[in-house]
Every structure is written in structure tokens, then in C-alpha cells.
């Protein structure tokens, strides 16, 4: 996926300004930056939840807006920050929504197989018939990830997947994100506020400031004292012990 010259404004205030980058296939890419930097807006435009004002997005050789919704849903899955479903749904029913682009309401034997595989992969077998509103926050997030897995797309977009999770469940969520890439060969793009999670679990980082890209590169290229201090206006220190992931503190 290639993002070229992306622009977005609200009431004449530019919130995304001439943003261009390419999403590395089969890798984990984290979008970071201070509040209001434009990262979630870019994510929403990439997932077609927001219209762009200028620029274009090329996905598998075709502009994103040219894709039919159902066909795009077989290629790209999005999990937003707000995932509150008012209906009384079991975990199994929620995960089954991932198969809607393929079979609608008429699930096939193959759909049922994919749903069960996703539930098993996320270790939700004992919870499959429990209602979503009966689950803990961490269990509920796992159920939503299972729905994404059942959708069986090449690209997975996650907007702040650790939001409102404690450190235990947030860490487990990031481990699951890494597994999506390493074990299921997904290209994962996520918005993160916690830069240590970004440093630990990502392959590439795209850092935003004031609606523009401040730095794009590998974790090692972006996660350094100067770049982070310029982005967040806080003095950072980087701990890099041999054979250990980067650790960032300030």
C-alpha cells in the first residue's frame, strides 16, 4: 500500500499535510506521535472511514476509492478504538462477523471452520458461548482480534489496540499483534501511544508531528534520543543492552 500526498482539513485547519509513505508488506508498522499529530486521522483515511481531501492511496495497483466495499473487506480489516456493540452477542457470534464479506448471513462449512480456527488461535474456546458484555477487557479485545483473524485479510489495521487495558493485557495484546505478522503472515499497521511497545514489537515506525511525517524508518532508525526528543519535546534516554529490545524512558 502506497500513501501519496495525503491531506485532510477540518474547518480550514489542516490536520494531515502532504503525508506520503509506503507500508512494508508482511511487517508491523507503528504510527506514533503526540496527541493531535494526525496518526489516527491517517489510519481512518487508510481504512476508508474518513474521506481524504487531497492525495491518493494505491492498494494492490488500484486506488483505494475504486475498490468495492465487499472486495476491500476481504483484503483489509480495521479494528477501531471504539468497539462497543449494543447487541447481546456471544463470542462465537462476534467472531462470525468476520466472515460477512464472504458469505453474508449464510455461513458455509468453510466459514464455520475459519471462525473456529480464529477462536482456537486466540484461546477463546472456553469462552465461545459467553456474551461479550460478560468478558473482561482483555478477553473482549482477544475476541475482537479473533474476528479480524476470521476475516482472513492480508492487511490488519489497529487503532490504539492497547487503549484502556492494564499493562498485563496490553502486553498480551502486543504479543498477539506480533503473532499476526510472524505466524499468520499479516501486514499490521497500528496506532500506538506507548513508544516502548512500538520499539519492542514493531519492524518499522512512522512518527508524526503536526500532521506531517517527522521520521519514517526501522525501529533503530527512529527510536533514538534526538528524534524522540524532537517529536515529543521531552528529553529521552535510550537503553540498548546487547541482544535486548530498545527501552525508552524520560
mmCIF file of C-alpha atoms in Angstrom:
data_model
loop_
_atom_site.group_PDB
_atom_site.id
_atom_site.type_symbol
_atom_site.label_atom_id
_atom_site.label_comp_id
_atom_site.label_asym_id
_atom_site.label_seq_id
_atom_site.Cartn_x
_atom_site.Cartn_y
_atom_site.Cartn_z
ATOM 1 C CA UNK A 1 0.000 0.000 0.000
ATOM 2 C CA UNK A 2 1.348 3.423 -1.009
ATOM 3 C CA UNK A 3 0.131 6.668 0.548
ATOM 4 C CA UNK A 4 0.884 9.698 -1.625
ATOM 5 C CA UNK A 5 0.406 13.377 -0.722
ATOM 6 C CA UNK A 6 -2.368 12.758 1.787
ATOM 7 C CA UNK A 7 -4.131 15.890 3.062
ATOM 8 C CA UNK A 8 -7.047 16.409 5.426
ATOM 9 C CA UNK A 9 -8.518 19.544 6.997
ATOM 10 C CA UNK A 10 -11.379 20.309 9.385
ATOM 11 C CA UNK A 11 -12.906 23.768 9.142
ATOM 12 C CA UNK A 12 -9.801 25.035 7.307
ATOM 13 C CA UNK A 13 -7.473 23.625 9.969
ATOM 14 C CA UNK A 14 -5.054 21.221 8.301
ATOM 15 C CA UNK A 15 -4.642 18.075 10.408
ATOM 16 C CA UNK A 16 -2.811 15.920 7.830
ATOM 17 C CA UNK A 17 -0.439 17.725 5.496
ATOM 18 C CA UNK A 18 1.214 16.112 2.455
ATOM 19 C CA UNK A 19 1.794 12.715 4.055
ATOM 20 C CA UNK A 20 3.499 10.097 1.885
ATOM 21 C CA UNK A 21 4.876 6.681 2.832
ATOM 22 C CA UNK A 22 4.713 3.029 1.824
ATOM 23 C CA UNK A 23 3.523 0.293 4.161
ATOM 24 C CA UNK A 24 6.119 -2.522 4.230
ATOM 25 C CA UNK A 25 4.445 -5.806 3.316
ATOM 26 C CA UNK A 26 4.491 -8.587 5.884
ATOM 27 C CA UNK A 27 5.775 -6.315 8.671
ATOM 28 C CA UNK A 28 4.462 -4.490 11.740
ATOM 29 C CA UNK A 29 4.341 -0.716 11.251
ATOM 30 C CA UNK A 30 3.503 1.538 14.201
ATOM 31 C CA UNK A 31 2.271 5.113 13.840
ATOM 32 C CA UNK A 32 3.410 7.214 16.799
ATOM 33 C CA UNK A 33 3.409 10.860 17.819
ATOM 34 C CA UNK A 34 1.888 13.275 20.342
ATOM 35 C CA UNK A 35 -1.859 13.820 20.673
ATOM 36 C CA UNK A 36 -3.234 15.651 17.656
ATOM 37 C CA UNK A 37 -0.275 14.712 15.450
ATOM 38 C CA UNK A 38 -2.562 13.185 12.799
ATOM 39 C CA UNK A 39 -1.786 9.489 13.181
ATOM 40 C CA UNK A 40 -5.361 8.311 13.890
ATOM 41 C CA UNK A 41 -6.683 10.528 11.102
ATOM 42 C CA UNK A 42 -4.243 8.914 8.675
ATOM 43 C CA UNK A 43 -5.334 5.472 9.916
ATOM 44 C CA UNK A 44 -9.003 6.337 9.404
ATOM 45 C CA UNK A 45 -8.321 7.576 5.876
ATOM 46 C CA UNK A 46 -6.354 4.433 5.007
ATOM 47 C CA UNK A 47 -9.281 2.319 6.227
ATOM 48 C CA UNK A 48 -11.805 4.500 4.315
ATOM 49 C CA UNK A 49 -13.573 5.586 7.485
ATOM 50 C CA UNK A 50 -12.700 9.178 6.540
ATOM 51 C CA UNK A 51 -12.583 10.769 3.071
ATOM 52 C CA UNK A 52 -9.330 12.403 2.021
ATOM 53 C CA UNK A 53 -9.181 15.978 0.782
ATOM 54 C CA UNK A 54 -6.185 15.500 -1.491
ATOM 55 C CA UNK A 55 -3.649 12.862 -2.449
ATOM 56 C CA UNK A 56 -4.227 9.190 -3.190
ATOM 57 C CA UNK A 57 -3.781 5.743 -1.739
ATOM 58 C CA UNK A 58 -2.700 2.896 -4.006
ATOM 59 C CA UNK A 59 -3.594 -0.590 -2.852
ATOM 60 C CA UNK A 60 -2.532 -3.597 -4.910
ATOM 61 C CA UNK A 61 -2.237 -1.492 -8.047
ATOM 62 C CA UNK A 62 -5.575 0.301 -7.720
ATOM 63 C CA UNK A 63 -6.635 3.494 -5.979
ATOM 64 C CA UNK A 64 -8.325 2.718 -2.687
ATOM 65 C CA UNK A 65 -11.562 4.536 -3.512
ATOM 66 C CA UNK A 66 -12.007 2.339 -6.589
ATOM 67 C CA UNK A 67 -12.337 -0.814 -4.521
ATOM 68 C CA UNK A 68 -15.828 -2.151 -3.887
ATOM 69 C CA UNK A 69 -16.521 -2.292 -0.162
ATOM 70 C CA UNK A 70 -17.078 -6.049 -0.016
ATOM 71 C CA UNK A 71 -13.957 -6.861 -2.028
ATOM 72 C CA UNK A 72 -11.820 -4.498 0.055
ATOM 73 C CA UNK A 73 -13.127 -6.163 3.231
ATOM 74 C CA UNK A 74 -11.541 -9.416 2.013
ATOM 75 C CA UNK A 75 -8.158 -7.692 1.796
ATOM 76 C CA UNK A 76 -8.128 -5.215 4.676
ATOM 77 C CA UNK A 77 -9.526 -5.403 8.229
ATOM 78 C CA UNK A 78 -9.826 -2.492 10.639
ATOM 79 C CA UNK A 79 -10.269 -2.501 14.409
ATOM 80 C CA UNK A 80 -11.052 0.975 15.730
ATOM 81 C CA UNK A 81 -10.656 2.429 19.224
ATOM 82 C CA UNK A 82 -14.367 2.169 19.999
ATOM 83 C CA UNK A 83 -15.730 -1.348 19.735
ATOM 84 C CA UNK A 84 -18.912 -1.170 21.762
ATOM 85 C CA UNK A 85 -21.663 -3.410 20.424
ATOM 86 C CA UNK A 86 -25.095 -2.861 21.931
ATOM 87 C CA UNK A 87 -26.478 -6.228 20.822
ATOM 88 C CA UNK A 88 -26.344 -9.265 23.106
ATOM 89 C CA UNK A 89 -23.722 -11.294 21.259
ATOM 90 C CA UNK A 90 -21.710 -14.351 22.147
ATOM 91 C CA UNK A 91 -18.011 -14.533 21.345
ATOM 92 C CA UNK A 92 -18.787 -17.011 18.556
ATOM 93 C CA UNK A 93 -21.373 -14.643 17.014
ATOM 94 C CA UNK A 94 -18.943 -11.726 17.179
ATOM 95 C CA UNK A 95 -16.156 -13.677 15.502
ATOM 96 C CA UNK A 96 -18.645 -14.824 12.841
ATOM 97 C CA UNK A 97 -18.999 -11.178 11.738
ATOM 98 C CA UNK A 98 -15.524 -11.561 10.244
ATOM 99 C CA UNK A 99 -16.965 -13.878 7.596
ATOM 100 C CA UNK A 100 -19.672 -11.428 6.466
ATOM 101 C CA UNK A 101 -17.701 -10.161 3.415
ATOM 102 C CA UNK A 102 -17.574 -13.719 2.089
ATOM 103 C CA UNK A 103 -20.979 -15.241 2.816
ATOM 104 C CA UNK A 104 -23.174 -12.595 4.372
ATOM 105 C CA UNK A 105 -25.619 -14.126 6.827
ATOM 106 C CA UNK A 106 -25.433 -17.577 5.223
ATOM 107 C CA UNK A 107 -22.370 -19.180 6.766
ATOM 108 C CA UNK A 108 -20.824 -22.065 4.884
ATOM 109 C CA UNK A 109 -18.894 -25.041 6.235
ATOM 110 C CA UNK A 110 -15.674 -23.190 5.317
ATOM 111 C CA UNK A 111 -16.848 -20.100 7.238
ATOM 112 C CA UNK A 112 -17.569 -22.180 10.323
ATOM 113 C CA UNK A 113 -14.114 -23.724 10.065
ATOM 114 C CA UNK A 114 -12.465 -20.291 9.839
ATOM 115 C CA UNK A 115 -14.465 -18.995 12.817
ATOM 116 C CA UNK A 116 -13.477 -21.949 14.969
ATOM 117 C CA UNK A 117 -9.832 -21.665 13.936
ATOM 118 C CA UNK A 118 -9.803 -17.978 14.919
ATOM 119 C CA UNK A 119 -11.406 -18.756 18.295
ATOM 120 C CA UNK A 120 -8.892 -21.525 18.937
ATOM 121 C CA UNK A 121 -5.959 -19.348 17.842
ATOM 122 C CA UNK A 122 -6.918 -16.688 20.363
ATOM 123 C CA UNK A 123 -7.504 -19.363 23.033
ATOM 124 C CA UNK A 124 -11.167 -18.442 23.444
ATOM 125 C CA UNK A 125 -12.626 -21.947 23.222
ATOM 126 C CA UNK A 126 -13.897 -21.936 26.828
ATOM 127 C CA UNK A 127 -15.492 -18.514 26.268
ATOM 128 C CA UNK A 128 -17.042 -19.078 22.835
ATOM 129 C CA UNK A 129 -20.613 -19.169 24.120
ATOM 130 C CA UNK A 130 -20.226 -16.399 26.686
ATOM 131 C CA UNK A 131 -21.698 -12.994 25.947
ATOM 132 C CA UNK A 132 -19.295 -10.170 25.097
ATOM 133 C CA UNK A 133 -20.524 -7.993 27.951
ATOM 134 C CA UNK A 134 -19.602 -10.747 30.411
ATOM 135 C CA UNK A 135 -15.921 -10.701 29.457
ATOM 136 C CA UNK A 136 -13.019 -8.790 30.958
ATOM 137 C CA UNK A 137 -11.400 -6.042 28.899
ATOM 138 C CA UNK A 138 -8.533 -8.289 27.852
ATOM 139 C CA UNK A 139 -10.848 -11.157 26.886
ATOM 140 C CA UNK A 140 -13.028 -8.790 24.884
ATOM 141 C CA UNK A 141 -10.015 -7.448 22.967
ATOM 142 C CA UNK A 142 -8.980 -11.020 22.164
ATOM 143 C CA UNK A 143 -12.465 -11.683 20.813
ATOM 144 C CA UNK A 144 -12.245 -8.673 18.508
ATOM 145 C CA UNK A 145 -8.832 -9.805 17.285
ATOM 146 C CA UNK A 146 -10.349 -13.248 16.621
ATOM 147 C CA UNK A 147 -12.998 -11.550 14.484
ATOM 148 C CA UNK A 148 -10.213 -9.871 12.496
ATOM 149 C CA UNK A 149 -8.426 -13.210 12.082
ATOM 150 C CA UNK A 150 -11.640 -14.836 10.842
ATOM 151 C CA UNK A 151 -11.925 -12.071 8.250
ATOM 152 C CA UNK A 152 -8.701 -13.500 6.810
ATOM 153 C CA UNK A 153 -7.246 -10.348 5.273
ATOM 154 C CA UNK A 154 -3.677 -9.652 4.218
ATOM 155 C CA UNK A 155 -3.704 -6.258 5.969
ATOM 156 C CA UNK A 156 -4.804 -5.580 9.546
ATOM 157 C CA UNK A 157 -5.230 -2.012 10.827
ATOM 158 C CA UNK A 158 -5.469 -1.482 14.588
ATOM 159 C CA UNK A 159 -6.150 1.934 16.102
ATOM 160 C CA UNK A 160 -4.762 2.006 19.660
ATOM 161 C CA UNK A 161 -5.371 -1.690 20.419
ATOM 162 C CA UNK A 162 -3.939 -1.290 23.953
ATOM 163 C CA UNK A 163 -6.288 1.570 24.837
ATOM 164 C CA UNK A 164 -7.914 1.145 28.285
ATOM 165 C CA UNK A 165 -6.004 -2.085 29.001
ATOM 166 C CA UNK A 166 -3.805 -2.599 32.030
ATOM 167 C CA UNK A 167 -0.132 -3.432 31.487
ATOM 168 C CA UNK A 168 -0.714 -7.201 31.612
ATOM 169 C CA UNK A 169 -3.472 -7.223 28.995
ATOM 170 C CA UNK A 170 -1.770 -4.532 26.905
ATOM 171 C CA UNK A 171 1.421 -6.582 26.742
ATOM 172 C CA UNK A 172 -0.517 -9.702 25.771
ATOM 173 C CA UNK A 173 -2.296 -7.702 23.086
ATOM 174 C CA UNK A 174 1.024 -6.607 21.594
ATOM 175 C CA UNK A 175 2.288 -10.191 21.660
ATOM 176 C CA UNK A 176 -0.816 -11.155 19.665
ATOM 177 C CA UNK A 177 -0.109 -8.366 17.187
ATOM 178 C CA UNK A 178 3.392 -9.754 16.683
ATOM 179 C CA UNK A 179 1.991 -13.252 16.150
ATOM 180 C CA UNK A 180 -0.401 -11.977 13.479
ATOM 181 C CA UNK A 181 2.648 -10.928 11.491
ATOM 182 C CA UNK A 182 5.085 -13.722 12.297
ATOM 183 C CA UNK A 183 2.734 -16.715 12.310
ATOM 184 C CA UNK A 184 -0.139 -15.663 10.039
ATOM 185 C CA UNK A 185 1.879 -13.512 7.598
ATOM 186 C CA UNK A 186 -0.283 -10.407 8.068
ATOM 187 C CA UNK A 187 0.823 -6.857 7.341
ATOM 188 C CA UNK A 188 -0.108 -4.986 10.523
ATOM 189 C CA UNK A 189 -0.427 -1.218 10.912
ATOM 190 C CA UNK A 190 -1.259 0.175 14.324
ATOM 191 C CA UNK A 191 -1.529 3.488 16.116
ATOM 192 C CA UNK A 192 0.285 3.474 19.453
ATOM 193 C CA UNK A 193 0.848 5.976 22.240
ATOM 194 C CA UNK A 194 3.235 3.788 24.198
ATOM 195 C CA UNK A 195 6.573 4.178 22.443
ATOM 196 C CA UNK A 196 8.123 1.283 24.352
ATOM 197 C CA UNK A 197 5.545 -1.067 22.851
ATOM 198 C CA UNK A 198 6.304 0.473 19.469
ATOM 199 C CA UNK A 199 10.035 -0.092 19.958
ATOM 200 C CA UNK A 200 9.629 -3.633 21.265
ATOM 201 C CA UNK A 201 7.077 -5.099 18.833
ATOM 202 C CA UNK A 202 7.399 -3.152 15.563
ATOM 203 C CA UNK A 203 9.560 -3.590 12.496
ATOM 204 C CA UNK A 204 9.051 -0.023 11.259
ATOM 205 C CA UNK A 205 7.965 3.260 12.851
ATOM 206 C CA UNK A 206 6.242 6.263 11.269
ATOM 207 C CA UNK A 207 6.426 9.257 13.610
ATOM 208 C CA UNK A 208 4.038 12.199 13.150
ATOM 209 C CA UNK A 209 4.223 15.797 14.329
ATOM 210 C CA UNK A 210 1.662 18.499 13.469
ATOM 211 C CA UNK A 211 0.077 16.432 10.697
ATOM 212 C CA UNK A 212 3.361 15.673 8.958
ATOM 213 C CA UNK A 213 5.806 12.787 8.998
ATOM 214 C CA UNK A 214 8.750 13.646 11.221
ATOM 215 C CA UNK A 215 10.564 10.364 10.641
ATOM 216 C CA UNK A 216 9.935 7.033 8.909
ATOM 217 C CA UNK A 217 12.238 4.047 9.209
ATOM 218 C CA UNK A 218 13.197 0.951 11.120
ATOM 219 C CA UNK A 219 12.913 0.895 14.892
ATOM 220 C CA UNK A 220 16.645 1.543 15.183
ATOM 221 C CA UNK A 221 16.454 4.499 12.795
ATOM 222 C CA UNK A 222 13.558 6.218 14.576
ATOM 223 C CA UNK A 223 13.952 5.254 18.215
ATOM 224 C CA UNK A 224 16.928 7.429 19.095
ATOM 225 C CA UNK A 225 17.345 10.219 21.606
ATOM 226 C CA UNK A 226 17.405 13.102 19.128
ATOM 227 C CA UNK A 227 14.416 12.008 17.025
ATOM 228 C CA UNK A 228 12.183 11.246 20.009
ATOM 229 C CA UNK A 229 13.153 14.431 21.819
ATOM 230 C CA UNK A 230 12.367 16.485 18.693
ATOM 231 C CA UNK A 231 8.981 14.780 18.294
ATOM 232 C CA UNK A 232 7.763 14.901 21.894
ATOM 233 C CA UNK A 233 9.737 17.911 23.184
ATOM 234 C CA UNK A 234 10.933 15.852 26.141
ATOM 235 C CA UNK A 235 14.475 14.690 26.836
ATOM 236 C CA UNK A 236 14.631 10.952 26.263
ATOM 237 C CA UNK A 237 17.201 8.318 27.089
ATOM 238 C CA UNK A 238 17.576 5.052 25.180
ATOM 239 C CA UNK A 239 18.719 1.848 26.826
ATOM 240 C CA UNK A 240 20.066 -0.665 24.329
ATOM 241 C CA UNK A 241 21.502 -3.757 26.012
ATOM 242 C CA UNK A 242 23.083 -6.401 23.773
ATOM 243 C CA UNK A 243 20.530 -8.848 22.357
ATOM 244 C CA UNK A 244 17.676 -6.980 24.067
ATOM 245 C CA UNK A 245 14.980 -4.727 22.525
ATOM 246 C CA UNK A 246 15.258 -0.978 22.914
ATOM 247 C CA UNK A 247 13.910 0.551 26.087
ATOM 248 C CA UNK A 248 12.871 4.205 26.083
ATOM 249 C CA UNK A 249 12.482 6.417 29.154
ATOM 250 C CA UNK A 250 12.468 10.098 30.052
#
